[in-house]
Short mmCIF file of C-alpha atoms in Angstrom, two decimals:
data_model
loop_
_atom_site.label_atom_id
_atom_site.label_comp_id
_atom_site.label_asym_id
_atom_site.label_seq_id
_atom_site.Cartn_x
_atom_site.Cartn_y
_atom_site.Cartn_z
CA UNK W 1 -20.40 17.99 46.86
CA UNK W 2 -21.95 17.01 43.97
CA UNK W 3 -19.82 15.53 41.21
CA UNK W 4 -21.32 15.78 37.44
CA UNK W 5 -19.32 14.26 34.20
CA UNK W 6 -18.50 17.63 33.28
CA UNK W 7 -16.80 18.67 36.55
CA UNK W 8 -14.27 15.94 36.11
CA UNK W 9 -11.10 16.52 35.07
CA UNK W 10 -10.10 13.58 32.44
CA UNK W 11 -7.00 11.07 33.41
CA UNK W 12 -5.11 11.69 29.78
CA UNK W 13 -2.08 14.29 29.99
CA UNK W 14 -0.76 15.87 26.91
CA UNK W 15 2.04 13.46 27.47
CA UNK W 16 0.03 10.64 27.66
CA UNK W 17 -1.73 11.39 24.49
CA UNK W 18 1.34 11.22 22.57
CA UNK W 19 2.24 8.01 23.71
CA UNK W 20 -0.88 6.11 22.14
CA UNK W 21 -0.30 3.91 19.52
CA UNK W 22 -2.42 6.05 16.68
CA UNK W 23 -0.46 9.49 17.93
CA UNK W 24 2.72 7.64 17.35
CA UNK W 25 2.07 6.48 13.94
CA UNK W 26 2.32 10.60 12.72
CA UNK W 27 6.09 10.66 14.39
CA UNK W 28 4.96 13.60 17.30
CA UNK W 29 7.40 16.00 17.86
CA UNK W 30 7.40 18.29 20.88
CA UNK W 31 9.27 21.64 19.78
CA UNK W 32 8.25 24.19 22.42
CA UNK W 33 6.47 24.23 25.81
CA UNK W 34 8.30 20.68 26.51
CA UNK W 35 8.32 21.18 30.03
CA UNK W 36 4.01 21.92 30.17
CA UNK W 37 3.39 18.32 28.80
CA UNK W 38 1.63 17.01 32.03
CA UNK W 39 -1.29 19.38 31.19
CA UNK W 40 -4.62 17.86 31.22
CA UNK W 41 -6.84 16.58 27.92
CA UNK W 42 -10.18 18.15 28.57
CA UNK W 43 -10.80 17.38 24.58
CA UNK W 44 -9.30 17.18 21.48
CA UNK W 45 -10.55 20.32 18.28
CA UNK W 46 -9.54 20.39 15.03
CA UNK W 47 -9.51 24.05 13.95
CA UNK W 48 -8.05 26.20 10.83
CA UNK W 49 -9.50 29.40 11.89
CA UNK W 50 -7.03 31.89 12.65
CA UNK W 51 -9.66 32.97 15.36
CA UNK W 52 -10.27 30.03 16.93
CA UNK W 53 -9.22 30.86 20.72
CA UNK W 54 -12.67 31.95 20.93
CA UNK W 55 -14.40 28.81 20.05
CA UNK W 56 -12.80 26.80 23.05
CA UNK W 57 -13.55 26.74 26.86
CA UNK W 58 -9.87 25.60 28.10
CA UNK W 59 -7.79 21.97 28.29
CA UNK W 60 -8.45 21.45 24.54
CA UNK W 61 -5.94 20.03 22.44
CA UNK W 62 -6.18 21.77 19.05
CA UNK W 63 -5.28 19.98 15.98
CA UNK W 64 -4.33 21.57 12.59
CA UNK W 65 -2.40 22.00 9.00
CA UNK W 66 -1.81 25.37 9.52
CA UNK W 67 -3.37 26.22 5.99
CA UNK W 68 -5.14 29.40 6.55
CA UNK W 69 -1.68 30.98 8.48
CA UNK W 70 0.81 30.37 6.02
CA UNK W 71 2.44 33.21 4.49
CA UNK W 72 1.55 35.51 7.41
CA UNK W 73 3.96 35.74 10.51
CA UNK W 74 1.67 37.71 12.25
CA UNK W 75 -1.36 35.83 11.85
CA UNK W 76 1.02 32.41 12.65
CA UNK W 77 2.07 34.51 16.66
CA UNK W 78 -1.24 35.99 17.47
CA UNK W 79 -2.56 32.16 16.54
CA UNK W 80 -0.60 30.78 19.63
CA UNK W 81 -1.60 33.60 21.39
CA UNK W 82 -5.07 32.93 21.14
CA UNK W 83 -4.76 29.64 21.79
CA UNK W 84 -2.82 30.57 25.20
CA UNK W 85 -5.45 33.14 26.69
CA UNK W 86 -7.71 29.99 26.05
CA UNK W 87 -5.66 27.74 28.31
CA UNK W 88 -5.73 25.20 25.92
CA UNK W 89 -3.70 22.44 26.81
CA UNK W 90 -1.63 22.11 23.13
CA UNK W 91 -1.55 22.78 20.19
CA UNK W 92 -0.35 19.58 17.05
CA UNK W 93 0.41 21.28 13.78
CA UNK W 94 0.81 18.42 10.78
CA UNK W 95 3.76 19.18 8.51
CA UNK W 96 2.66 19.00 5.00
CA UNK W 97 2.37 21.79 2.25
CA UNK W 98 1.72 24.49 4.23
CA UNK W 99 4.35 24.01 6.60
CA UNK W 100 6.88 21.27 5.54
CA UNK W 101 8.93 22.34 9.14
CA UNK W 102 7.79 23.87 12.04
CA UNK W 103 7.00 27.91 11.55
CA UNK W 104 10.50 29.71 14.16
CA UNK W 105 7.27 32.27 15.22
CA UNK W 106 5.10 29.84 16.12
CA UNK W 107 7.55 27.75 17.62
CA UNK W 108 8.76 30.72 19.59
CA UNK W 109 5.45 32.31 20.66
CA UNK W 110 4.34 28.73 21.88
CA UNK W 111 8.11 28.33 23.97
CA UNK W 112 7.24 32.34 25.88
CA UNK W 113 3.70 31.25 26.52
CA UNK W 114 4.35 27.93 28.03
CA UNK W 115 2.33 26.25 25.42
CA UNK W 116 2.92 22.75 24.20
CA UNK W 117 3.47 22.82 20.54
CA UNK W 118 4.11 19.49 18.90
CA UNK W 119 4.35 18.66 14.92
CA UNK W 120 3.55 15.57 13.01
CA UNK W 121 6.03 14.43 10.76
CA UNK W 122 3.92 11.86 8.67
CA UNK W 123 0.48 12.70 7.22
CA UNK W 124 -2.27 11.44 9.80
CA UNK W 125 -5.69 11.40 9.52
CA UNK W 126 -6.80 14.05 12.57
CA UNK W 127 -9.60 12.31 12.69
CA UNK W 128 -8.14 8.73 14.12
CA UNK W 129 -6.47 11.39 17.11
CA UNK W 130 -9.60 12.51 17.96
CA UNK W 131 -12.08 9.56 17.76
CA UNK W 132 -9.10 7.86 19.86
CA UNK W 133 -8.53 10.97 22.12
CA UNK W 134 -12.39 10.98 22.63
CA UNK W 135 -13.08 7.42 22.98
CA UNK W 136 -10.83 7.41 26.22
CA UNK W 137 -11.85 10.32 27.44
CA UNK W 138 -15.29 9.22 27.87
CA UNK W 139 -14.42 5.82 28.96
CA UNK W 140 -12.64 7.16 31.98
CA UNK W 141 -15.04 10.10 32.41
CA UNK W 142 -17.64 7.09 32.62
CA UNK W 143 -15.81 4.94 35.18
CA UNK W 144 -14.78 7.33 37.25
CA UNK W 145 -18.84 8.52 37.78
CA UNK W 146 -19.24 5.12 37.74
CA UNK W 147 -16.68 4.88 40.58
CA UNK W 148 -18.00 8.01 42.71
CA UNK W 149 -21.62 6.06 42.64
CA UNK W 150 -20.35 2.67 43.46
CA UNK W 151 -18.29 4.36 46.79
CA UNK W 152 -21.02 6.59 47.97
CA UNK W 153 -23.11 3.52 47.54
CA UNK W 154 -20.68 1.70 49.99
CA UNK W 155 -19.82 4.36 52.05
CA UNK W 156 -23.88 5.35 52.89
CA UNK W 157 -24.63 1.31 53.19
CA UNK W 158 -22.27 1.69 56.16
CA UNK W 159 -23.85 4.79 57.86
CA UNK W 160 -27.16 3.33 58.01
CA UNK W 161 -25.49 0.34 59.41
CA UNK W 162 -24.36 2.46 62.07
CA UNK W 163 -20.89 1.44 60.90
CA UNK W 164 -17.79 4.06 63.12
CA UNK W 165 -15.75 6.34 61.94
CA UNK W 166 -12.57 3.76 61.16
CA UNK W 167 -14.87 1.70 59.33
CA UNK W 168 -15.83 4.69 57.14
CA UNK W 169 -11.88 5.45 56.52
CA UNK W 170 -11.35 1.61 56.07
CA UNK W 171 -13.58 1.69 52.74
CA UNK W 172 -12.27 5.03 51.67
CA UNK W 173 -8.23 3.87 52.43
CA UNK W 174 -8.94 0.51 49.98
CA UNK W 175 -10.64 2.64 46.96
CA UNK W 176 -7.65 5.45 47.39
CA UNK W 177 -4.71 2.46 47.84
CA UNK W 178 -2.93 4.89 50.02
CA UNK W 179 -2.71 6.44 53.19
CA UNK W 180 -6.04 8.41 54.60
CA UNK W 181 -5.68 10.69 57.35
CA UNK W 182 -8.47 13.46 59.03
CA UNK W 183 -7.49 16.26 60.65
CA UNK W 184 -9.57 19.43 62.26
CA UNK W 185 -8.59 23.05 61.00
CA UNK W 186 -4.99 22.58 63.72
CA UNK W 187 -3.96 19.62 61.36
CA UNK W 188 -4.65 17.37 64.64
CA UNK W 189 -5.21 13.97 63.36
CA UNK W 190 -8.86 12.54 64.14
CA UNK W 191 -8.50 9.10 62.15
CA UNK W 192 -6.22 7.38 60.27
CA UNK W 193 -6.55 3.98 57.54
CA UNK W 194 -4.30 2.74 54.94
CA UNK W 195 -1.13 0.24 55.44
CA UNK W 196 0.00 0.58 59.52
CA UNK W 197 3.82 1.48 57.86
CA UNK W 198 2.78 3.22 55.39
CA UNK W 199 0.64 5.49 57.73
CA UNK W 200 2.75 5.92 59.99
CA UNK W 201 5.76 7.17 57.06
CA UNK W 202 3.14 9.76 56.97
CA UNK W 203 2.57 10.93 60.49
CA UNK W 204 6.22 10.63 61.43
CA UNK W 205 6.58 14.20 60.86
CA UNK W 206 2.72 15.14 59.97
CA UNK W 207 2.67 18.66 61.15
CA UNK W 208 5.46 20.28 58.78
CA UNK W 209 4.35 17.94 56.19
CA UNK W 210 1.01 18.45 55.71
CA UNK W 211 1.29 21.86 55.99
CA UNK W 212 4.16 22.13 53.14
CA UNK W 213 1.99 19.00 50.91
CA UNK W 214 -1.70 19.60 52.25
CA UNK W 215 -2.17 22.97 49.85
CA UNK W 216 -1.04 21.09 46.35
CA UNK W 217 -1.86 18.08 44.54
CA UNK W 218 1.21 18.02 42.59
CA UNK W 219 2.68 14.83 45.05
CA UNK W 220 -1.08 13.12 44.81
CA UNK W 221 -1.58 14.95 47.99
CA UNK W 222 -5.43 15.15 47.80
CA UNK W 223 -7.65 17.62 50.08
CA UNK W 224 -11.39 17.58 50.83
CA UNK W 225 -13.20 20.27 53.33
CA UNK W 226 -15.75 19.17 55.60
CA UNK W 227 -17.92 21.15 56.65
CA UNK W 228 -21.26 21.41 57.20
CA UNK W 229 -24.10 24.24 58.25
CA UNK W 230 -21.42 26.69 56.42
CA UNK W 231 -18.72 26.09 58.93
CA UNK W 232 -15.79 24.44 58.32
CA UNK W 233 -14.69 21.79 61.09
CA UNK W 234 -12.10 19.62 59.67
CA UNK W 235 -10.65 17.83 56.47
CA UNK W 236 -10.17 14.47 54.85
CA UNK W 237 -6.62 14.03 53.07
CA UNK W 238 -5.26 11.72 50.77
CA UNK W 239 -1.71 11.00 51.33
CA UNK W 240 0.53 10.40 48.04
CA UNK W 241 -2.69 9.06 45.48
CA UNK W 242 -1.21 7.60 43.01
CA UNK W 243 -3.97 7.73 40.17
CA UNK W 244 -5.20 10.69 37.97
CA UNK W 245 -5.87 13.43 40.05
CA UNK W 246 -9.31 13.93 38.80
CA UNK W 247 -10.65 10.39 40.19
CA UNK W 248 -8.37 11.45 43.99
CA UNK W 249 -10.13 14.45 43.58
CA UNK W 250 -13.72 12.73 43.37
CA UNK W 251 -12.87 10.30 45.78
CA UNK W 252 -11.59 12.88 48.22
CA UNK W 253 -14.62 14.86 48.07
CA UNK W 254 -17.23 11.40 47.95
CA UNK W 255 -15.48 10.49 51.33
CA UNK W 256 -15.89 14.07 52.49
CA UNK W 257 -19.39 14.34 52.35
CA UNK W 258 -20.12 10.81 54.14
CA UNK W 259 -18.03 12.09 56.94
CA UNK W 260 -20.24 15.02 57.06
CA UNK W 261 -23.63 12.56 57.20
CA UNK W 262 -22.22 10.48 59.51
CA UNK W 263 -20.90 13.33 62.06
CA UNK W 264 -24.95 14.95 61.31
CA UNK W 265 -26.24 11.12 62.00
CA UNK W 266 -24.48 10.83 64.74
CA UNK W 267 -25.64 13.97 66.60
CA UNK W 268 -21.77 14.85 67.50
CA UNK W 269 -19.52 17.09 67.61
CA UNK W 270 -15.73 16.84 65.86
CA UNK W 271 -14.07 16.66 68.93
CA UNK W 272 -15.84 13.22 69.87
CA UNK W 273 -13.20 11.98 66.31
CA UNK W 274 -10.76 13.33 68.96
CA UNK W 275 -12.05 11.10 72.03
CA UNK W 276 -12.13 8.23 69.20
CA UNK W 277 -8.70 8.59 68.35
CA UNK W 278 -7.39 9.17 71.76
CA UNK W 279 -8.99 6.10 72.86
CA UNK W 280 -7.50 4.27 70.06
CA UNK W 281 -4.02 5.24 71.11
CA UNK W 282 -4.40 4.69 74.64
CA UNK W 283 -5.81 1.44 74.28
CA UNK W 284 -3.69 0.71 72.01
CA UNK W 285 -0.49 1.44 74.08
CA UNK W 286 -2.07 -0.23 77.40
CA UNK W 287 -2.96 -3.71 75.24
CA UNK W 288 1.02 -3.64 74.43
CA UNK W 289 -0.26 -5.24 71.22
CA UNK W 290 1.52 -2.40 68.88
CA UNK W 291 4.81 -1.46 70.19
CA UNK W 292 5.42 1.83 71.64
CA UNK W 293 7.38 3.29 69.04
CA UNK W 294 5.36 2.28 66.27
CA UNK W 295 2.43 4.39 67.87
CA UNK W 296 4.62 7.43 68.83
CA UNK W 297 3.75 9.04 64.94
CA UNK W 298 0.06 8.87 66.24
CA UNK W 299 0.71 10.54 69.29
CA UNK W 300 2.42 13.28 67.87
CA UNK W 301 0.24 13.56 64.90
CA UNK W 302 -2.82 13.94 67.80
CA UNK W 303 -1.36 16.21 69.26
CA UNK W 304 0.58 15.21 72.58
CA UNK W 305 4.37 16.64 72.68
CA UNK W 306 6.71 13.82 72.65
CA UNK W 307 10.08 15.18 72.77
CA UNK W 308 12.22 15.78 75.93
CA UNK W 309 8.75 14.93 78.42
CA UNK W 310 7.88 13.31 80.94
CA UNK W 311 4.84 11.17 80.87
CA UNK W 312 2.90 10.74 83.18
CA UNK W 313 -0.07 7.76 83.12
CA UNK W 314 -3.22 8.11 85.54
CA UNK W 315 -5.99 6.03 85.23
CA UNK W 316 -8.94 7.25 87.06
CA UNK W 317 -12.32 5.23 88.47
CA UNK W 318 -15.59 6.71 87.62
CA UNK W 319 -14.38 9.41 86.14
CA UNK W 320 -16.39 11.55 83.08
CA UNK W 321 -14.18 12.02 79.91
CA UNK W 322 -15.49 15.03 79.22
CA UNK W 323 -15.02 16.40 82.63
CA UNK W 324 -11.48 15.76 82.62
CA UNK W 325 -10.35 17.11 79.45
CA UNK W 326 -12.04 19.62 80.56
CA UNK W 327 -9.86 20.39 83.85
CA UNK W 328 -6.59 19.28 81.69
CA UNK W 329 -7.21 22.59 79.85
CA UNK W 330 -8.77 24.54 82.24
CA UNK W 331 -5.12 23.89 84.45
CA UNK W 332 -2.96 23.88 81.18
CA UNK W 333 -1.86 20.34 81.47
CA UNK W 334 -1.26 18.64 77.90
CA UNK W 335 -2.26 15.34 77.96
CA UNK W 336 -5.05 12.70 75.99
CA UNK W 337 -7.73 11.52 77.67
CA UNK W 338 -9.86 8.19 76.54
CA UNK W 339 -12.27 5.69 78.37
CA UNK W 340 -11.12 1.98 78.60
CA UNK W 341 -13.37 -0.60 80.09
CA UNK W 342 -15.34 -1.04 82.81
CA UNK W 343 -16.04 2.81 84.46
CA UNK W 344 -11.95 3.72 83.90
CA UNK W 345 -10.42 6.04 81.97
CA UNK W 346 -6.90 6.69 81.33
CA UNK W 347 -5.20 9.95 81.01
CA UNK W 348 -1.78 10.26 79.64
CA UNK W 349 -0.24 14.04 80.96
CA UNK W 350 2.95 14.93 78.53
CA UNK W 351 4.88 17.76 80.43
CA UNK W 352 8.12 19.67 80.00
CA UNK W 353 11.03 17.94 81.95
CA UNK W 354 11.46 21.10 84.42
CA UNK W 355 8.20 20.82 86.19
CA UNK W 356 7.31 18.80 89.41
CA UNK W 357 5.45 15.73 87.48
CA UNK W 358 4.16 14.40 90.74
CA UNK W 359 3.07 17.92 92.37
CA UNK W 360 1.18 18.52 89.09
CA UNK W 361 -0.32 14.99 88.85
CA UNK W 362 -1.73 15.76 92.35
CA UNK W 363 -2.88 19.21 91.36
CA UNK W 364 -4.91 17.43 89.16
CA UNK W 365 -6.05 14.32 91.33
CA UNK W 366 -7.26 16.88 94.29
CA UNK W 367 -9.23 19.39 91.80
CA UNK W 368 -10.97 16.41 90.17
CA UNK W 369 -12.09 15.06 93.69
CA UNK W 370 -13.19 18.33 94.56
CA UNK W 371 -15.70 18.86 91.99
CA UNK W 372 -16.86 14.69 92.06
CA UNK W 373 -16.58 13.83 96.12
CA UNK W 374 -13.36 12.02 97.13
CA UNK W 375 -15.79 9.16 97.55
CA UNK W 376 -16.90 9.10 93.87
CA UNK W 377 -13.16 9.52 91.97
CA UNK W 378 -10.41 7.32 92.32
CA UNK W 379 -6.97 8.53 90.82
CA UNK W 380 -4.10 6.05 89.97
CA UNK W 381 -0.93 6.89 88.60
CA UNK W 382 2.49 5.19 87.85
CA UNK W 383 5.68 6.98 88.26
CA UNK W 384 6.68 9.00 85.65
CA UNK W 385 7.87 8.08 82.78
CA UNK W 386 11.02 9.64 80.99
CA UNK W 387 10.67 7.33 77.94
CA UNK W 388 7.82 6.84 75.99
CA UNK W 389 8.77 3.42 75.63
CA UNK W 390 8.21 2.91 79.26
CA UNK W 391 4.91 4.64 78.89
CA UNK W 392 2.50 1.32 78.17
CA UNK W 393 3.83 -0.32 81.29
CA UNK W 394 3.39 2.92 83.10
CA UNK W 395 -0.60 2.54 81.58
CA UNK W 396 -1.02 -0.53 83.05
CA UNK W 397 0.59 -0.42 86.47
CA UNK W 398 -1.87 2.74 86.74
CA UNK W 399 -4.96 0.33 85.78
CA UNK W 400 -3.73 -2.02 87.76
CA UNK W 401 -3.54 0.04 90.89
CA UNK W 402 -7.21 1.58 90.05
CA UNK W 403 -8.51 -2.21 89.66
CA UNK W 404 -6.49 -3.10 93.24
CA UNK W 405 -8.60 -0.38 95.00
CA UNK W 406 -11.51 -0.52 93.00
CA UNK W 407 -13.61 -2.37 95.95
CA UNK W 408 -12.16 -1.25 98.90
CA UNK W 409 -12.16 3.10 98.15
CA UNK W 410 -15.11 3.19 100.49
CA UNK W 411 -12.98 1.41 103.71
CA UNK W 412 -9.61 2.97 102.70
CA UNK W 413 -8.13 6.11 103.37
CA UNK W 414 -6.58 6.89 99.95
CA UNK W 415 -4.76 9.69 99.44
CA UNK W 416 -5.38 11.94 96.19
CA UNK W 417 -3.62 10.09 93.65
CA UNK W 418 -2.83 6.22 94.59
CA UNK W 419 0.25 4.77 93.49
CA UNK W 420 1.16 0.69 93.69
CA UNK W 421 3.18 1.33 97.31
CA UNK W 422 -0.34 2.80 98.32
CA UNK W 423 -2.18 -1.12 97.88
CA UNK W 424 -0.03 -3.34 99.21
CA UNK W 425 -0.97 -6.78 99.62
CA UNK W 426 -4.07 -6.12 97.62
CA UNK W 427 -2.04 -5.14 94.88
CA UNK W 428 -0.07 -8.08 94.72
CA UNK W 429 -3.10 -9.92 95.01
CA UNK W 430 -4.64 -8.50 92.32
CA UNK W 431 -1.66 -9.54 89.99
CA UNK W 432 -1.81 -13.07 90.87
CA UNK W 433 -5.65 -13.67 90.92
CA UNK W 434 -5.19 -16.10 87.99
CA UNK W 435 -3.11 -18.20 89.64
CA UNK W 436 -4.77 -21.86 89.81
CA UNK W 437 -3.11 -22.24 93.24
CA UNK W 438 -4.41 -18.81 94.57
CA UNK W 439 -7.35 -19.64 93.36
CA UNK W 440 -7.51 -22.51 94.88
CA UNK W 441 -6.46 -21.20 98.59
CA UNK W 442 -8.90 -18.91 97.98
CA UNK W 443 -11.84 -21.41 97.65
CA UNK W 444 -10.03 -23.50 100.55
CA UNK W 445 -9.91 -20.64 103.18
CA UNK W 446 -13.39 -19.21 102.47
CA UNK W 447 -14.98 -22.71 101.65
CA UNK W 448 -17.58 -22.29 104.86
CA UNK W 449 -19.29 -19.43 103.57
CA UNK W 450 -18.92 -19.80 100.05
CA UNK W 451 -20.93 -22.90 100.15
CA UNK W 452 -23.98 -21.12 101.53
CA UNK W 453 -22.97 -18.20 99.85
CA UNK W 454 -24.07 -15.80 102.79
CA UNK W 455 -23.10 -12.49 101.05
CA UNK W 456 -24.33 -10.15 104.34
CA UNK W 457 -21.45 -12.47 106.43
CA UNK W 458 -19.53 -12.19 103.34
CA UNK W 459 -19.59 -8.06 103.61
CA UNK W 460 -18.79 -7.95 107.64
CA UNK W 461 -15.60 -9.93 107.30
CA UNK W 462 -14.72 -7.94 104.42
CA UNK W 463 -15.76 -4.90 106.21
CA UNK W 464 -13.53 -6.17 109.72
CA UNK W 465 -10.86 -6.67 108.05
CA UNK W 466 -10.42 -3.96 105.98
CA UNK W 467 -10.52 -2.02 108.65
CA UNK W 468 -7.62 -3.80 110.82
CA UNK W 469 -9.78 -5.59 112.96
CA UNK W 470 -11.82 -2.72 114.03
CA UNK W 471 -15.31 -3.90 115.77
CA UNK W 472 -16.73 -0.25 116.50
CA UNK W 473 -15.59 0.61 113.14
CA UNK W 474 -16.91 -2.02 111.10
CA UNK W 475 -20.09 -1.73 113.62
CA UNK W 476 -20.60 1.68 112.75
CA UNK W 477 -20.08 1.21 108.64
CA UNK W 478 -22.76 -1.67 108.85
CA UNK W 479 -24.74 0.36 111.16
CA UNK W 480 -25.39 -2.44 113.65
CA UNK W 481 -25.00 -2.77 117.57
CA UNK W 482 -21.82 -4.46 118.54
CA UNK W 483 -23.45 -7.19 120.30
CA UNK W 484 -25.28 -7.79 117.18
CA UNK W 485 -21.66 -7.49 115.30
CA UNK W 486 -20.11 -10.48 117.88
CA UNK W 487 -22.39 -12.72 117.05
CA UNK W 488 -21.88 -12.38 113.06
CA UNK W 489 -17.99 -12.74 113.84
CA UNK W 490 -18.98 -15.52 115.84
CA UNK W 491 -20.98 -17.06 113.07
CA UNK W 492 -17.96 -16.29 110.34
CA UNK W 493 -15.44 -18.22 112.89
CA UNK W 494 -17.54 -21.31 113.43
CA UNK W 495 -18.36 -21.71 109.58
CA UNK W 496 -14.45 -20.97 108.47
CA UNK W 497 -12.82 -23.15 111.78
CA UNK W 498 -10.92 -20.08 112.40
CA UNK W 499 -9.89 -17.67 115.01
CA UNK W 500 -10.09 -13.98 114.19
CA UNK W 501 -8.31 -13.02 117.10
CA UNK W 502 -5.40 -15.04 115.78
CA UNK W 503 -3.19 -12.80 113.35
CA UNK W 504 -2.36 -15.65 111.47
CA UNK W 505 -5.30 -17.27 110.40
CA UNK W 506 -6.94 -13.76 109.64
CA UNK W 507 -4.45 -12.95 107.81
CA UNK W 508 -4.68 -16.14 106.08
CA UNK W 509 -8.05 -15.56 105.60
CA UNK W 510 -7.98 -12.01 104.19
CA UNK W 511 -5.35 -12.60 101.75
CA UNK W 512 -7.93 -15.44 100.72
CA UNK W 513 -11.22 -12.73 100.90
CA UNK W 514 -8.25 -10.74 98.56
CA UNK W 515 -8.02 -13.26 96.10
CA UNK W 516 -11.54 -14.10 96.13
CA UNK W 517 -12.88 -9.98 95.40
CA UNK W 518 -10.30 -9.68 93.07
CA UNK W 519 -11.32 -12.94 91.08
CA UNK W 520 -14.84 -11.87 90.37
CA UNK W 521 -14.00 -8.56 88.90
#
C-alpha cells in the first residue's frame, strides 16, 4: 500500500470552507443541498463556462458569477447537472449584475441533484477564497504525508528492533488517539491497544458492532485489510477515530503495512497472534492484577463463549500449546490455550451448562495422555466454575495443583486429571513454602543432609517417603540392591538423628523434605 499526495483526500469539507473568515465576509447562504455540506473539498476552481463539467475530476468547489448563464434557464439547469455528473463538491454563486438573487432554476436543480449550492450576498474576490482554501489544502496534505512518513519510520524501527505485536499496536493507538483492534476474517480479536476503558467499551459487544460499523467510516470506524501474497487474513480497525477520514485511513494503511511486515519477518502465521491474545488474557486472569469482570469483553471478543457457560480451568505440565489447540478442535471443545511459565500451559474450557464438565475434562486429559504418554504430561484442574468472576481463582488453583505434583509424578499414581484433593499434604506445603517458619523448620529437620549437600541420599529419602516407606519399591526405582538401600537409609537416619521407622519422626522429615523441594521451585 503506497500513499501519495494525490491519493490523500483533503481535510476540509464544504461546511468547513464556509466557516473560514474570508468566506464569511461574503455573507454566504446555503440555498440548496444543505444535507450534503460534509462533502470533502479537494480543490477550488473558478469557472464561468457553461460546459465546466468536462474540466472537473471530482471534489471541486466551483466558484462562478453566472455571467454566461444569465437569461437562459436551460443553460442554468444544465450547468448544475454537469457539476453533479462531474461529482463536484459544491457550487458557489456570487450575486451581482448577472444574478441579484439565487436563480430558482439553479436552486431547484441543485436540490434535486443533492449538490450544495451557496450564494454570496456581498461582493467577494474569488482569488482570496481560492488562495485561502488551496493553501490550507496543501498544508494539510503536506502534514498528512509527513505524518505518514513519521509513522512508517517509527513502526519500521520497532519491527527492526524485534518489538512484539503489542508494541506496534500501542504506537498506532498513540498516533490515532482511539482504540485499535486487530482481527482475523471471522472478527475474532487478535490484539488491541488504546486506553483500557475505551477498548473495553468497544469490545463489550464486539462481534455485533464490528459487523455493523466495520463496513463504513462515517462514525470514525476506519479499516485496513491485512494481506500478503494475494491472501487476506485479517484487518486492523481504528474505532471511533476523531480526525479527518483521510488521515485516519492513512494511519490505518501505514499500520497495516507494518503488521504485514511484522508477520513476514517473524515467520509466523496469523494464528500465532491468536496465541498471543490468549496468552495475554489468561496471564491477566491468573495474575489477578486486572479484575475478571474487566477482562470479560476481551474474552468474548477473543471468541470464547461466556454467556450461561461452565468454565473448567486446567493447567497442563509439559504440554505443547499447539498440540493442545489441535486436541480441543478435534474434540469440539471451546476454549483458550496459552503458555504460562516454567513449562505450564493454561487451558480454559467453556462448556454449555447442560454438559458434564468433569467427564469432558477427563476425556480431554485421557486423550492427551494417550498421545504423549502418562509419564510426560500432568493435567491439573480446578473445580468447574459457573461464574466468570471465579475463573481467576480456579486458574490459580489449577496452577497450584500442577506445581504441587511437578516433582512427584514419577512416584505418584496420578489420575488423568489431578485435582486439589489429589495432592493432599504436598499441596498444603506448596501454599506455605514462603512462610519463614516453614523454611526454618525444613532447614532444621534436614540440616544433617543439607550441610553436605548429598543429593543421592536426598533422592533416596524422597523416594522412600513418597512410596510410603516401601523399601522394595525404593530399591527398584533407584536400581540398587536391598542391602545397598539399607546402608543408605541407615546413613540418612544417622545424619538426621531420626528413626524413620517411627511414624511421627518419618512424617516430620517428610514434611520438611516437601517444604525444601517446594522452595527450590
